[in-house]
Short mmCIF file of C-alpha atoms in Angstrom, two decimals:
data_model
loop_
_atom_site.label_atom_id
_atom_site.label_comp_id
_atom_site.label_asym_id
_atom_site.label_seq_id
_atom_site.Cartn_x
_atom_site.Cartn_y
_atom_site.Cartn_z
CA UNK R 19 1.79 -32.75 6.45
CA UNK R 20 2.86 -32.84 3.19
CA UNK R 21 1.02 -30.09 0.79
CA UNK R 22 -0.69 -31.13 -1.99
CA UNK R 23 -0.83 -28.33 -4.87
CA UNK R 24 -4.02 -28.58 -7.18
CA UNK R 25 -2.16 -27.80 -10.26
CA UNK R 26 1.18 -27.96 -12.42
CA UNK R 27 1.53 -23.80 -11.57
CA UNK R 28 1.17 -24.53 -7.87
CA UNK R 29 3.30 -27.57 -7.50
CA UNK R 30 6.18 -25.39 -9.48
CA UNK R 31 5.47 -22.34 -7.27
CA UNK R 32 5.94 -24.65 -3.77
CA UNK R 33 8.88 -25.84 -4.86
CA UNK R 34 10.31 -22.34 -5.57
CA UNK R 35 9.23 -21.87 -1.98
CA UNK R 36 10.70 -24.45 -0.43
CA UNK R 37 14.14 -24.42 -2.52
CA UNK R 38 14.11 -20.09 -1.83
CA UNK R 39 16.70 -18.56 0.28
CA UNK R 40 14.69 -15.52 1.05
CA UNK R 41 11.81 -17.75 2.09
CA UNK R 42 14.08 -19.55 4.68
CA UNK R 43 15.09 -16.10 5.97
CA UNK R 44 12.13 -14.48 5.95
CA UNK R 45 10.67 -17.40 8.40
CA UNK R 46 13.81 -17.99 10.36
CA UNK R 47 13.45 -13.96 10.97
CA UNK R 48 9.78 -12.89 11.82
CA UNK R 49 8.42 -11.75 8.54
CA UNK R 50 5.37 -12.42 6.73
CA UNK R 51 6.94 -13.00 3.35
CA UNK R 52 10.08 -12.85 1.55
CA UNK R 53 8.93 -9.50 -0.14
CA UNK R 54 10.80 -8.03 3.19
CA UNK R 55 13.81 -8.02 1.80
CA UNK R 56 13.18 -6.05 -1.11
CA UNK R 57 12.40 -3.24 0.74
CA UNK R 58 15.11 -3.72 3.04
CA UNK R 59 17.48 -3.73 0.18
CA UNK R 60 16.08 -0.50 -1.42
CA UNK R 61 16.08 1.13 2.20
CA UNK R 62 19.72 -0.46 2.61
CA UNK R 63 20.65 1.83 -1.06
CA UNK R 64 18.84 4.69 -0.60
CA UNK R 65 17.69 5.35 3.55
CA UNK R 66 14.50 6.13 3.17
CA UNK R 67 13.36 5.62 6.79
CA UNK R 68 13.89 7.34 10.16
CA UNK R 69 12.70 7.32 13.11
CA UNK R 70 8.81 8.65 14.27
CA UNK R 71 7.85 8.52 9.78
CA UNK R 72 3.99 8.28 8.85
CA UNK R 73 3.91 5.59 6.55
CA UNK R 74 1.44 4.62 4.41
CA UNK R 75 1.69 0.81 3.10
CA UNK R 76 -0.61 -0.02 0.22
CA UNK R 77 -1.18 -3.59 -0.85
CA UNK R 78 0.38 -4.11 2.69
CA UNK R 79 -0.73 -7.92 2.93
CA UNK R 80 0.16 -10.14 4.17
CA UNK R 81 2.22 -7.51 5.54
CA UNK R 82 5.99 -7.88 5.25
CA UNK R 83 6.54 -4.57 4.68
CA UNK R 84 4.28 -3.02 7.22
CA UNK R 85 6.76 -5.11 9.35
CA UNK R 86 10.16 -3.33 7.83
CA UNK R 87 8.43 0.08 8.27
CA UNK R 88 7.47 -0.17 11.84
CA UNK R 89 11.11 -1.42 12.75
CA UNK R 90 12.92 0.94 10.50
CA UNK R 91 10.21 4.04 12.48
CA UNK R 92 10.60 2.87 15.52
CA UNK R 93 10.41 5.00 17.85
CA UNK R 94 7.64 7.08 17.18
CA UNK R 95 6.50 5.82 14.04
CA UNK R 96 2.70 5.12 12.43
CA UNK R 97 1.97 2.88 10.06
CA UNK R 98 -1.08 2.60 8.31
CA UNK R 99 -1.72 -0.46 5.65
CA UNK R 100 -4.58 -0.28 2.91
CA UNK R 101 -5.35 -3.72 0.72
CA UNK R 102 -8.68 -4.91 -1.00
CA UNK R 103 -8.83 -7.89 1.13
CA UNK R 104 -9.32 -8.72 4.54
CA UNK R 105 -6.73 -9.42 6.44
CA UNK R 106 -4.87 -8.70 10.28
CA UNK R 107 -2.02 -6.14 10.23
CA UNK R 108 0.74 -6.94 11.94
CA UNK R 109 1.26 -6.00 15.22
CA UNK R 110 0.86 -2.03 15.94
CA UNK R 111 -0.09 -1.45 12.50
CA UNK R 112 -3.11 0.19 11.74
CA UNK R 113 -5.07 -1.09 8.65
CA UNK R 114 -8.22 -0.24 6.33
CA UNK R 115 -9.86 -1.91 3.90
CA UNK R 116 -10.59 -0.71 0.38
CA UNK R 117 -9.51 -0.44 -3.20
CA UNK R 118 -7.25 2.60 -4.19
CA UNK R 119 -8.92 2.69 -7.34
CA UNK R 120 -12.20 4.32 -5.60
CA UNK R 121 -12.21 8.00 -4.72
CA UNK R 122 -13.83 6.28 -0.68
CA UNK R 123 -10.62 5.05 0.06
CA UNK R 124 -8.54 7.69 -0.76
CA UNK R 125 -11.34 9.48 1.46
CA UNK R 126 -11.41 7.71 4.47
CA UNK R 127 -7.67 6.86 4.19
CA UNK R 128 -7.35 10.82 4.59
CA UNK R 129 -9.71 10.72 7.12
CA UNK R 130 -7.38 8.16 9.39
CA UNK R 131 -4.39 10.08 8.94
CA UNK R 132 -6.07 13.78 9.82
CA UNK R 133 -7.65 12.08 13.42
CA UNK R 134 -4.00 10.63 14.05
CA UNK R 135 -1.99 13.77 13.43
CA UNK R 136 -4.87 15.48 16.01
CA UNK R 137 -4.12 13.19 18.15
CA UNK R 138 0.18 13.58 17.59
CA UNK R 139 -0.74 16.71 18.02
CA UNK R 140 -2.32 16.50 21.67
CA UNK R 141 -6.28 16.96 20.48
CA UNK R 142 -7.64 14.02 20.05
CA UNK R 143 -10.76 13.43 18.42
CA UNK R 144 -13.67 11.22 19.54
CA UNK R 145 -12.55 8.12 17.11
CA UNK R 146 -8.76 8.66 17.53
CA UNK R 147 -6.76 5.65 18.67
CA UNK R 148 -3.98 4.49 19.96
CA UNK R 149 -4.68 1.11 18.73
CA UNK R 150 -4.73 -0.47 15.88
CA UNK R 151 -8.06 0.01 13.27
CA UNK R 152 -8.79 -2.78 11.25
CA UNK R 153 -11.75 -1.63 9.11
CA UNK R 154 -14.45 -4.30 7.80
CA UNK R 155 -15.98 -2.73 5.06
CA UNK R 156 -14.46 -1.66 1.32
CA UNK R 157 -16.86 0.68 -0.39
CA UNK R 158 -19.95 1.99 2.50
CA UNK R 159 -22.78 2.33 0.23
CA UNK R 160 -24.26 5.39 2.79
CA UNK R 161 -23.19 7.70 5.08
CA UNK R 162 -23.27 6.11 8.74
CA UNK R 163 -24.89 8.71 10.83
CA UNK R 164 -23.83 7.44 14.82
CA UNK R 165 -26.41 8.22 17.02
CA UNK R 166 -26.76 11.56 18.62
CA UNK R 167 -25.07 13.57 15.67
CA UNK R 168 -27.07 14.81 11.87
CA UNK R 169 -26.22 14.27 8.94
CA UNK R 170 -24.87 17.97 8.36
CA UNK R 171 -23.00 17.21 11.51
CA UNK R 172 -20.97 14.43 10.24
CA UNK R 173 -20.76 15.92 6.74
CA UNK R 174 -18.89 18.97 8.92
CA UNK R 175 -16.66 17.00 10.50
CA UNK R 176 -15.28 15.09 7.34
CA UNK R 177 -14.38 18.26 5.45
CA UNK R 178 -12.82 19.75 8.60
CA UNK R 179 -10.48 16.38 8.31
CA UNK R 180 -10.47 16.61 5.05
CA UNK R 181 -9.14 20.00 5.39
CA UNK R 182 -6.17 19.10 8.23
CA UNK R 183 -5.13 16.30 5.46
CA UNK R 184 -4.34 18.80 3.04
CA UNK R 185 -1.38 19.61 4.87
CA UNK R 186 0.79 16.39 3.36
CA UNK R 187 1.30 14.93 7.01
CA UNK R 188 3.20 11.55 5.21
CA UNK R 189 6.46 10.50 4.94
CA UNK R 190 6.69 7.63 3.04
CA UNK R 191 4.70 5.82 1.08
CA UNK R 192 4.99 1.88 -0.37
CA UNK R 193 2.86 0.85 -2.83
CA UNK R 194 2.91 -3.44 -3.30
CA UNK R 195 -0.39 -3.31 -4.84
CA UNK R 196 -1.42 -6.35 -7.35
CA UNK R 197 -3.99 -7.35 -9.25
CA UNK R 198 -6.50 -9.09 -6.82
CA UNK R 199 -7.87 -12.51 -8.15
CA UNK R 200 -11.47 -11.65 -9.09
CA UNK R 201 -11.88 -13.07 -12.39
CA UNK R 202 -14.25 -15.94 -10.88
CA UNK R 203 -16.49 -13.18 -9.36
CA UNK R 204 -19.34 -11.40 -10.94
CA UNK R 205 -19.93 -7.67 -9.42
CA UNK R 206 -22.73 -8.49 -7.46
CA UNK R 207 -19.82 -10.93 -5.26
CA UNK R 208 -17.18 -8.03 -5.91
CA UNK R 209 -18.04 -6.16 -2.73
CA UNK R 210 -19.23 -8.79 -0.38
CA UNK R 211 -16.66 -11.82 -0.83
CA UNK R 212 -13.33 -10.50 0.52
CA UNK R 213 -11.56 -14.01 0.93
CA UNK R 214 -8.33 -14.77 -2.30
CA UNK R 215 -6.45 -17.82 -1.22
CA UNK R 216 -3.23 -16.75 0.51
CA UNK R 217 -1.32 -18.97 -1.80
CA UNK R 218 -3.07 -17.06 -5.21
CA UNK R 219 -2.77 -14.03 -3.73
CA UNK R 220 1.26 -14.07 -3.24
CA UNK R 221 1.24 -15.60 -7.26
CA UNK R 222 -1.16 -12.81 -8.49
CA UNK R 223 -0.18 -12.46 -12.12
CA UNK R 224 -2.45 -13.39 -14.69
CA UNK R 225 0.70 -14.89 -16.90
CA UNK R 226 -0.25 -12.25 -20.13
CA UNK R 227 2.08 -9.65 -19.77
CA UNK R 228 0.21 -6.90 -21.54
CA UNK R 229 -2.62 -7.47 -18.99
CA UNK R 230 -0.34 -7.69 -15.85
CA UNK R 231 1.41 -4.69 -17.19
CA UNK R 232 -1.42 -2.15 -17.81
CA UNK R 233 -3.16 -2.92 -14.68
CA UNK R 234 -0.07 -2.57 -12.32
CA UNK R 235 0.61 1.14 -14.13
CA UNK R 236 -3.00 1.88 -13.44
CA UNK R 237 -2.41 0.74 -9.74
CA UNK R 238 0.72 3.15 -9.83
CA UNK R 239 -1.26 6.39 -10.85
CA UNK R 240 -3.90 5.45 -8.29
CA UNK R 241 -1.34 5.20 -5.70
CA UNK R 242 0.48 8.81 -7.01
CA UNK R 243 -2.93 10.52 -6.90
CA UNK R 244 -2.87 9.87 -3.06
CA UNK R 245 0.70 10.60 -3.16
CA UNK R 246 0.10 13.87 -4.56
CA UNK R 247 -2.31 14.83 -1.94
CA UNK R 248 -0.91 13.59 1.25
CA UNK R 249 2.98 13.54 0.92
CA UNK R 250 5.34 15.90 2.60
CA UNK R 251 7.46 18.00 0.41
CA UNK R 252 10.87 16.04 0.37
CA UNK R 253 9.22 12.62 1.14
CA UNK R 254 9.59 9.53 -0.65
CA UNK R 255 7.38 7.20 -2.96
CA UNK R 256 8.32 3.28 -3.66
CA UNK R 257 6.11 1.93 -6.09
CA UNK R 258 5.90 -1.62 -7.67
CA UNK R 259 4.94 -2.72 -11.26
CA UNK R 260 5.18 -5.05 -14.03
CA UNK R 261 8.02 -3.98 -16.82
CA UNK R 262 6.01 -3.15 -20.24
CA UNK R 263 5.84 -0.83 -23.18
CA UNK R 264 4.74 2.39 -20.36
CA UNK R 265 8.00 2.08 -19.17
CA UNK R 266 9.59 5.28 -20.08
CA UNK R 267 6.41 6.95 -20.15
CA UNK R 268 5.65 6.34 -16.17
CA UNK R 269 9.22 7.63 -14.98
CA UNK R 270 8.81 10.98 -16.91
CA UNK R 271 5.38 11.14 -15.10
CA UNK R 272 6.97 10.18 -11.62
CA UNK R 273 9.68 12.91 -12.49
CA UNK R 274 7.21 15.67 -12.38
CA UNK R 275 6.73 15.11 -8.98
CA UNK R 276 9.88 13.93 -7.46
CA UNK R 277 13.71 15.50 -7.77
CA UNK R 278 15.14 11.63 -8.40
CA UNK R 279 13.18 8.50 -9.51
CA UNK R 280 14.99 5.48 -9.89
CA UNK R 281 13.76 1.81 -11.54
CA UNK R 282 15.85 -0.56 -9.10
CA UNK R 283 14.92 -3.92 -9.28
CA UNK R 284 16.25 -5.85 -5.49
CA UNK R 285 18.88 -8.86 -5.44
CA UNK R 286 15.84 -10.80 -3.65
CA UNK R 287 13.38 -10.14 -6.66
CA UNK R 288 13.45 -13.43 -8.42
CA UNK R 289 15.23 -13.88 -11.68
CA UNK R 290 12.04 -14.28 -13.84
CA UNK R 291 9.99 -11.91 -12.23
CA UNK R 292 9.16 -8.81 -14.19
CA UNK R 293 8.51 -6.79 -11.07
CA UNK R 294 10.39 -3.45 -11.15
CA UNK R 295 10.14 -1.01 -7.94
CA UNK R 296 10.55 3.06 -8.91
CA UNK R 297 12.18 4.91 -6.34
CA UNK R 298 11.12 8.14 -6.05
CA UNK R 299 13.41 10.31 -3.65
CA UNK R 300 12.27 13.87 -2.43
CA UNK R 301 8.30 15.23 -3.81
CA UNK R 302 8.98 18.35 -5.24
CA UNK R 303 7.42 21.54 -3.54
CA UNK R 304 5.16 22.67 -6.71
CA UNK R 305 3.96 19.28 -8.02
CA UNK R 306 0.39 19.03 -8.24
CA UNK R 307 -1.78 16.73 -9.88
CA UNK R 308 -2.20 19.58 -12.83
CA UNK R 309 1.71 19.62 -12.76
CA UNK R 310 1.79 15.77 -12.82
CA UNK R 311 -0.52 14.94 -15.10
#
């Protein structure tokens, strides 16, 4: 069936696709998109992956990477992707769904990875689970109180987490996020529509530079807060954004917390893209988000 592309944008962006090398590859081999091979490259320079990591993948759909981390982990491994929008993880990767800019996800992303280490760790909790968690909702407007428990109760149990994730259990974490395609939605629709066309979502630039720019450093610190919190001393940070006049200004910030941070941008990144990827090798033991920012 031959596709038919409702614009002049879309009918140049299909035939990238078809006519892209990394596309081919990326079928002929398994993955989800061609954005695979970026972080295979930057794993290929710099080894950031071993065997039985806790990775966190954010902006993890459609979910190429999620794929790279779980083979590159393997055995022993957890994955665990975060993205505003619905969508399946790939196989044995665990997945929630919320926006990094809100202080909830960052929450109940903590939340996922305390219950997992419990259960690493031979305690399981009631919730912990070997299978995958695909999580419906993006900001809960209450407190769910299951039946049987109080509200103190719960409360208890989510700073005792809260607590265990304060001891940087994380290896690695990727950061792919974009700027979701909203612009059509008023904020009444923001929290209840969750479907972006697949095709808009991989083409998620808004074409003004300035725009595309400030919005992927704001993505960065969002994803570096949580990075501060959760990562092991000595893990690793890879973090996409849009090249811009913040340039120098985000790796002396990155520096703070890491002992190398390098702006590598992968043989499979297109030509015109503006994408760059910091690489930021080994957290340091004292950086805090005082230290940091």
């Amino acid at each position: 069936v031959k596709r038919r592309p409702k614009s002049k944008s879309s009918a140049q962006w299909l035939e990238r696709q078809d006519n892209d090398f990394f596309v081919s590859q990326a079928q002929l081999q398994g993955y989800r998109s061609r954005a695979a091979f970026k972080l295979l490259q930057i794993n290929d320079k710099y080894s950031i992956f071993k065997p039985g990591q806790i990775v966190v993948d954010l902006g993890y759909s459609p979910g190429a990477w999620s794929q790279v981390a779980l083979e590159k982990t393997n055995p022993g491994g957890h994955i665990v992707g975060v993205d505003l929008i619905a969508a399946d993880p790939p196989p044995g990767v665990s997945a929630i769904q919320g926006d990094m800019l809100s202080s909830e996800t960052h929450r109940r992303l903590k939340s996922h990875l305390a219950k997992f280490i419990e259960s690493r760790q031979g305690e399981p909790t009631e919730e912990a689970s070997e299978e995958p968690v695909v999580t419906e909702e993006i900001v809960p407007k209450r407190r769910r109180v299951p039946k049987g428990k109080t509200l103190e109760e719960v409360l208890a149990e989510e700073k005792r987490l809260e607590e265990l994730a304060k001891n940087q259990v994380v290896d690695i974490v990727l950061s792919d996020m974009c700027e979701p395609i909203v612009s059509s939605m008023d904020s009444s629709d923001f929290y209840t529509r969750t479907y972006i066309d697949s095709v808009k979502r991989l083409q998620s630039t808004s074409g003004i530079r300035f725009q595309d720019h400030a919005y992927s450093v704001e993505l960065c610190y969002a994803a570096l807060l949580f990075v501060i919190d959760t990562l092991k001393v000595g893990g690793h940070f890879v973090c996409k954004y849009y090249a811009g006049e913040e340039d120098k200004e985000m790796k002396k910030v990155f520096s703070r917390a890491f002992k190398k941070v390098h702006r590598v941008k992968p043989e499979s990144s297109r030509s015109k893209s503006r994408e760059i990827y910091l690489v930021c090798l080994h957290r340091k033991p004292a950086a805090t988000r005082q230290t940091v920012f």
